[in-house]
Amino acid sequence: MTVRVLVYATEKYYSALLISGQHSKKIKGPLKQAGELENTLKTVIRALKMLKYPVEIELITEYSIFSNLQELGRPEFKNKSDVSENIDLWKELFQLIKQHRYFNHFLSNKNQQISRKFNVLKNDCLYKR
């Protein structure tokens, strides 16, 4: 089974949509004010913790850095400025991903259907619905 996880976060709000077949679950709410990447990390972790058993994960975000998660343990990855500030969150995310069968990351503009769903999440955060 494949679970598609769409995630968007601003400095104050988050929104995520988990889709598996015909089923979907949306989570959203406020976050402590932090950078958008840090809040996106927290939202991805929150969404993955909702999964009860190992599945194939398709993560969709605005950040290409999530494509490099398999390299987290390598020294050159730890030295990147995006990662060095939030290394504990990256490690927690990496441990969550290892519990699942497969992980892949896509950017939000992958296809039109995904882009529309992603824009709904974005609007949830920007307009605080």
JSON list of C-alpha atoms in Angstrom, two decimals:
[
{"chain": "A", "resi": 1, "resn": "MET", "atom": "CA", "xyz": [0.00, 0.00, 0.00]},
{"chain": "A", "resi": 2, "resn": "THR", "atom": "CA", "xyz": [1.24, 3.49, -0.86]},
{"chain": "A", "resi": 3, "resn": "VAL", "atom": "CA", "xyz": [0.47, 6.49, 1.31]},
{"chain": "A", "resi": 4, "resn": "ARG", "atom": "CA", "xyz": [0.91, 9.90, -0.27]},
{"chain": "A", "resi": 5, "resn": "VAL", "atom": "CA", "xyz": [1.78, 12.57, 2.30]},
{"chain": "A", "resi": 6, "resn": "LEU", "atom": "CA", "xyz": [1.41, 16.21, 1.21]},
{"chain": "A", "resi": 7, "resn": "VAL", "atom": "CA", "xyz": [2.91, 18.72, 3.64]},
{"chain": "A", "resi": 8, "resn": "TYR", "atom": "CA", "xyz": [2.96, 22.51, 3.76]},
{"chain": "A", "resi": 9, "resn": "ALA", "atom": "CA", "xyz": [3.99, 24.73, 6.66]},
{"chain": "A", "resi": 10, "resn": "THR", "atom": "CA", "xyz": [4.52, 28.43, 7.25]},
{"chain": "A", "resi": 11, "resn": "GLU", "atom": "CA", "xyz": [6.24, 30.09, 10.18]},
{"chain": "A", "resi": 12, "resn": "LYS", "atom": "CA", "xyz": [3.07, 29.76, 12.30]},
{"chain": "A", "resi": 13, "resn": "TYR", "atom": "CA", "xyz": [0.76, 27.13, 10.76]},
{"chain": "A", "resi": 14, "resn": "TYR", "atom": "CA", "xyz": [0.92, 23.64, 9.28]},
{"chain": "A", "resi": 15, "resn": "SER", "atom": "CA", "xyz": [-1.30, 21.55, 7.07]},
{"chain": "A", "resi": 16, "resn": "ALA", "atom": "CA", "xyz": [-0.84, 17.95, 5.90]},
{"chain": "A", "resi": 17, "resn": "LEU", "atom": "CA", "xyz": [-2.91, 15.55, 3.86]},
{"chain": "A", "resi": 18, "resn": "LEU", "atom": "CA", "xyz": [-2.43, 11.77, 4.00]},
{"chain": "A", "resi": 19, "resn": "ILE", "atom": "CA", "xyz": [-3.94, 9.86, 1.06]},
{"chain": "A", "resi": 20, "resn": "SER", "atom": "CA", "xyz": [-4.21, 6.09, 0.80]},
{"chain": "A", "resi": 21, "resn": "GLY", "atom": "CA", "xyz": [-6.42, 4.78, -1.98]},
{"chain": "A", "resi": 22, "resn": "GLN", "atom": "CA", "xyz": [-9.88, 6.28, -1.50]},
{"chain": "A", "resi": 23, "resn": "HIS", "atom": "CA", "xyz": [-9.16, 7.37, 2.08]},
{"chain": "A", "resi": 24, "resn": "SER", "atom": "CA", "xyz": [-7.66, 10.67, 3.15]},
{"chain": "A", "resi": 25, "resn": "LYS", "atom": "CA", "xyz": [-7.00, 12.48, 6.41]},
{"chain": "A", "resi": 26, "resn": "LYS", "atom": "CA", "xyz": [-6.14, 16.15, 6.80]},
{"chain": "A", "resi": 27, "resn": "ILE", "atom": "CA", "xyz": [-4.37, 17.58, 9.81]},
{"chain": "A", "resi": 28, "resn": "LYS", "atom": "CA", "xyz": [-3.72, 21.26, 10.38]},
{"chain": "A", "resi": 29, "resn": "GLY", "atom": "CA", "xyz": [-3.11, 23.72, 13.15]},
{"chain": "A", "resi": 30, "resn": "PRO", "atom": "CA", "xyz": [-0.80, 26.28, 14.71]},
{"chain": "A", "resi": 31, "resn": "LEU", "atom": "CA", "xyz": [2.90, 25.79, 15.44]},
{"chain": "A", "resi": 32, "resn": "LYS", "atom": "CA", "xyz": [5.39, 27.68, 17.53]},
{"chain": "A", "resi": 33, "resn": "GLN", "atom": "CA", "xyz": [6.95, 30.36, 15.39]},
{"chain": "A", "resi": 34, "resn": "ALA", "atom": "CA", "xyz": [10.02, 28.95, 13.65]},
{"chain": "A", "resi": 35, "resn": "GLY", "atom": "CA", "xyz": [11.44, 28.80, 10.15]},
{"chain": "A", "resi": 36, "resn": "GLU", "atom": "CA", "xyz": [9.35, 27.27, 7.38]},
{"chain": "A", "resi": 37, "resn": "LEU", "atom": "CA", "xyz": [11.77, 24.37, 6.84]},
{"chain": "A", "resi": 38, "resn": "GLU", "atom": "CA", "xyz": [11.82, 23.53, 10.55]},
{"chain": "A", "resi": 39, "resn": "ASN", "atom": "CA", "xyz": [8.02, 23.62, 10.72]},
{"chain": "A", "resi": 40, "resn": "THR", "atom": "CA", "xyz": [7.80, 21.51, 7.57]},
{"chain": "A", "resi": 41, "resn": "LEU", "atom": "CA", "xyz": [10.08, 18.96, 9.25]},
{"chain": "A", "resi": 42, "resn": "LYS", "atom": "CA", "xyz": [7.87, 18.93, 12.35]},
{"chain": "A", "resi": 43, "resn": "THR", "atom": "CA", "xyz": [4.77, 18.49, 10.19]},
{"chain": "A", "resi": 44, "resn": "VAL", "atom": "CA", "xyz": [6.28, 15.61, 8.22]},
{"chain": "A", "resi": 45, "resn": "ILE", "atom": "CA", "xyz": [7.24, 13.90, 11.48]},
{"chain": "A", "resi": 46, "resn": "ARG", "atom": "CA", "xyz": [3.73, 14.44, 12.89]},
{"chain": "A", "resi": 47, "resn": "ALA", "atom": "CA", "xyz": [2.14, 13.01, 9.73]},
{"chain": "A", "resi": 48, "resn": "LEU", "atom": "CA", "xyz": [4.43, 9.95, 9.61]},
{"chain": "A", "resi": 49, "resn": "LYS", "atom": "CA", "xyz": [3.75, 9.19, 13.27]},
{"chain": "A", "resi": 50, "resn": "MET", "atom": "CA", "xyz": [0.09, 8.78, 12.32]},
{"chain": "A", "resi": 51, "resn": "LEU", "atom": "CA", "xyz": [0.93, 5.75, 10.16]},
{"chain": "A", "resi": 52, "resn": "LYS", "atom": "CA", "xyz": [0.25, 2.58, 12.14]},
{"chain": "A", "resi": 53, "resn": "TYR", "atom": "CA", "xyz": [2.11, 0.00, 10.05]},
{"chain": "A", "resi": 54, "resn": "PRO", "atom": "CA", "xyz": [4.89, -0.11, 7.43]},
{"chain": "A", "resi": 55, "resn": "VAL", "atom": "CA", "xyz": [3.83, 1.29, 4.05]},
{"chain": "A", "resi": 56, "resn": "GLU", "atom": "CA", "xyz": [5.34, 2.85, 0.97]},
{"chain": "A", "resi": 57, "resn": "ILE", "atom": "CA", "xyz": [5.55, 6.61, 1.46]},
{"chain": "A", "resi": 58, "resn": "GLU", "atom": "CA", "xyz": [5.39, 9.31, -1.20]},
{"chain": "A", "resi": 59, "resn": "LEU", "atom": "CA", "xyz": [6.22, 12.61, 0.50]},
{"chain": "A", "resi": 60, "resn": "ILE", "atom": "CA", "xyz": [5.32, 15.80, -1.36]},
{"chain": "A", "resi": 61, "resn": "THR", "atom": "CA", "xyz": [6.75, 19.12, -0.18]},
{"chain": "A", "resi": 62, "resn": "GLU", "atom": "CA", "xyz": [8.20, 22.34, -1.55]},
{"chain": "A", "resi": 63, "resn": "TYR", "atom": "CA", "xyz": [11.74, 21.45, -0.42]},
{"chain": "A", "resi": 64, "resn": "SER", "atom": "CA", "xyz": [14.11, 19.41, -2.56]},
{"chain": "A", "resi": 65, "resn": "ILE", "atom": "CA", "xyz": [16.32, 18.66, 0.46]},
{"chain": "A", "resi": 66, "resn": "PHE", "atom": "CA", "xyz": [13.91, 15.87, 1.50]},
{"chain": "A", "resi": 67, "resn": "SER", "atom": "CA", "xyz": [15.11, 13.89, -1.53]},
{"chain": "A", "resi": 68, "resn": "ASN", "atom": "CA", "xyz": [18.49, 13.41, 0.18]},
{"chain": "A", "resi": 69, "resn": "LEU", "atom": "CA", "xyz": [17.24, 11.73, 3.36]},
{"chain": "A", "resi": 70, "resn": "GLN", "atom": "CA", "xyz": [19.02, 8.46, 2.62]},
{"chain": "A", "resi": 71, "resn": "GLU", "atom": "CA", "xyz": [22.33, 10.35, 2.96]},
{"chain": "A", "resi": 72, "resn": "LEU", "atom": "CA", "xyz": [21.63, 11.75, 6.42]},
{"chain": "A", "resi": 73, "resn": "GLY", "atom": "CA", "xyz": [24.50, 9.86, 8.07]},
{"chain": "A", "resi": 74, "resn": "ARG", "atom": "CA", "xyz": [27.09, 11.13, 5.62]},
{"chain": "A", "resi": 75, "resn": "PRO", "atom": "CA", "xyz": [29.29, 13.99, 6.92]},
{"chain": "A", "resi": 76, "resn": "GLU", "atom": "CA", "xyz": [28.79, 16.29, 3.94]},
{"chain": "A", "resi": 77, "resn": "PHE", "atom": "CA", "xyz": [25.01, 16.14, 4.45]},
{"chain": "A", "resi": 78, "resn": "LYS", "atom": "CA", "xyz": [25.31, 17.11, 8.14]},
{"chain": "A", "resi": 79, "resn": "ASN", "atom": "CA", "xyz": [27.35, 20.18, 7.21]},
{"chain": "A", "resi": 80, "resn": "LYS", "atom": "CA", "xyz": [24.63, 21.69, 5.02]},
{"chain": "A", "resi": 81, "resn": "SER", "atom": "CA", "xyz": [23.19, 24.79, 6.65]},
{"chain": "A", "resi": 82, "resn": "ASP", "atom": "CA", "xyz": [19.59, 23.56, 6.21]},
{"chain": "A", "resi": 83, "resn": "VAL", "atom": "CA", "xyz": [20.36, 20.42, 8.21]},
{"chain": "A", "resi": 84, "resn": "SER", "atom": "CA", "xyz": [22.85, 21.58, 10.83]},
{"chain": "A", "resi": 85, "resn": "GLU", "atom": "CA", "xyz": [20.29, 23.73, 12.68]},
{"chain": "A", "resi": 86, "resn": "ASN", "atom": "CA", "xyz": [17.70, 20.95, 12.97]},
{"chain": "A", "resi": 87, "resn": "ILE", "atom": "CA", "xyz": [19.83, 17.81, 13.12]},
{"chain": "A", "resi": 88, "resn": "ASP", "atom": "CA", "xyz": [17.65, 16.23, 15.86]},
{"chain": "A", "resi": 89, "resn": "LEU", "atom": "CA", "xyz": [14.53, 16.62, 13.73]},
{"chain": "A", "resi": 90, "resn": "TRP", "atom": "CA", "xyz": [16.30, 15.18, 10.68]},
{"chain": "A", "resi": 91, "resn": "LYS", "atom": "CA", "xyz": [17.46, 12.17, 12.71]},
{"chain": "A", "resi": 92, "resn": "GLU", "atom": "CA", "xyz": [13.96, 11.59, 14.08]},
{"chain": "A", "resi": 93, "resn": "LEU", "atom": "CA", "xyz": [12.55, 11.78, 10.54]},
{"chain": "A", "resi": 94, "resn": "PHE", "atom": "CA", "xyz": [15.18, 9.38, 9.26]},
{"chain": "A", "resi": 95, "resn": "GLN", "atom": "CA", "xyz": [14.30, 6.86, 12.00]},
{"chain": "A", "resi": 96, "resn": "LEU", "atom": "CA", "xyz": [10.59, 7.12, 11.13]},
{"chain": "A", "resi": 97, "resn": "ILE", "atom": "CA", "xyz": [11.29, 6.53, 7.45]},
{"chain": "A", "resi": 98, "resn": "LYS", "atom": "CA", "xyz": [13.41, 3.45, 8.20]},
{"chain": "A", "resi": 99, "resn": "GLN", "atom": "CA", "xyz": [10.32, 1.83, 9.75]},
{"chain": "A", "resi": 100, "resn": "HIS", "atom": "CA", "xyz": [8.56, 1.84, 6.39]},
{"chain": "A", "resi": 101, "resn": "ARG", "atom": "CA", "xyz": [9.07, -0.28, 3.27]},
{"chain": "A", "resi": 102, "resn": "TYR", "atom": "CA", "xyz": [9.90, 2.46, 0.81]},
{"chain": "A", "resi": 103, "resn": "PHE", "atom": "CA", "xyz": [10.31, 6.23, 0.76]},
{"chain": "A", "resi": 104, "resn": "ASN", "atom": "CA", "xyz": [10.29, 8.66, -2.12]},
{"chain": "A", "resi": 105, "resn": "HIS", "atom": "CA", "xyz": [10.08, 12.43, -2.26]},
{"chain": "A", "resi": 106, "resn": "PHE", "atom": "CA", "xyz": [8.49, 14.63, -4.89]},
{"chain": "A", "resi": 107, "resn": "LEU", "atom": "CA", "xyz": [8.23, 18.38, -5.24]},
{"chain": "A", "resi": 108, "resn": "SER", "atom": "CA", "xyz": [4.76, 19.92, -5.10]},
{"chain": "A", "resi": 109, "resn": "ASN", "atom": "CA", "xyz": [4.69, 20.72, -8.82]},
{"chain": "A", "resi": 110, "resn": "LYS", "atom": "CA", "xyz": [4.97, 17.03, -9.87]},
{"chain": "A", "resi": 111, "resn": "ASN", "atom": "CA", "xyz": [1.61, 16.91, -11.64]},
{"chain": "A", "resi": 112, "resn": "GLN", "atom": "CA", "xyz": [-1.58, 18.96, -11.88]},
{"chain": "A", "resi": 113, "resn": "GLN", "atom": "CA", "xyz": [-3.71, 16.87, -9.53]},
{"chain": "A", "resi": 114, "resn": "ILE", "atom": "CA", "xyz": [-1.07, 16.99, -6.79]},
{"chain": "A", "resi": 115, "resn": "SER", "atom": "CA", "xyz": [-0.53, 20.71, -7.35]},
{"chain": "A", "resi": 116, "resn": "ARG", "atom": "CA", "xyz": [-4.24, 21.41, -6.81]},
{"chain": "A", "resi": 117, "resn": "LYS", "atom": "CA", "xyz": [-4.32, 19.44, -3.54]},
{"chain": "A", "resi": 118, "resn": "PHE", "atom": "CA", "xyz": [-1.08, 21.08, -2.44]},
{"chain": "A", "resi": 119, "resn": "ASN", "atom": "CA", "xyz": [-2.51, 24.55, -3.12]},
{"chain": "A", "resi": 120, "resn": "VAL", "atom": "CA", "xyz": [-5.48, 23.74, -0.86]},
{"chain": "A", "resi": 121, "resn": "LEU", "atom": "CA", "xyz": [-3.02, 22.92, 1.95]},
{"chain": "A", "resi": 122, "resn": "LYS", "atom": "CA", "xyz": [-1.12, 26.12, 1.24]},
{"chain": "A", "resi": 123, "resn": "ASN", "atom": "CA", "xyz": [-4.32, 28.17, 1.42]},
{"chain": "A", "resi": 124, "resn": "ASP", "atom": "CA", "xyz": [-5.24, 26.48, 4.72]},
{"chain": "A", "resi": 125, "resn": "CYS", "atom": "CA", "xyz": [-1.99, 27.77, 6.21]},
{"chain": "A", "resi": 126, "resn": "LEU", "atom": "CA", "xyz": [-1.98, 31.20, 4.61]},
{"chain": "A", "resi": 127, "resn": "TYR", "atom": "CA", "xyz": [-5.62, 32.01, 5.32]},
{"chain": "A", "resi": 128, "resn": "LYS", "atom": "CA", "xyz": [-5.91, 29.98, 8.55]},
{"chain": "A", "resi": 129, "resn": "ARG", "atom": "CA", "xyz": [-9.16, 28.20, 7.68]}
]
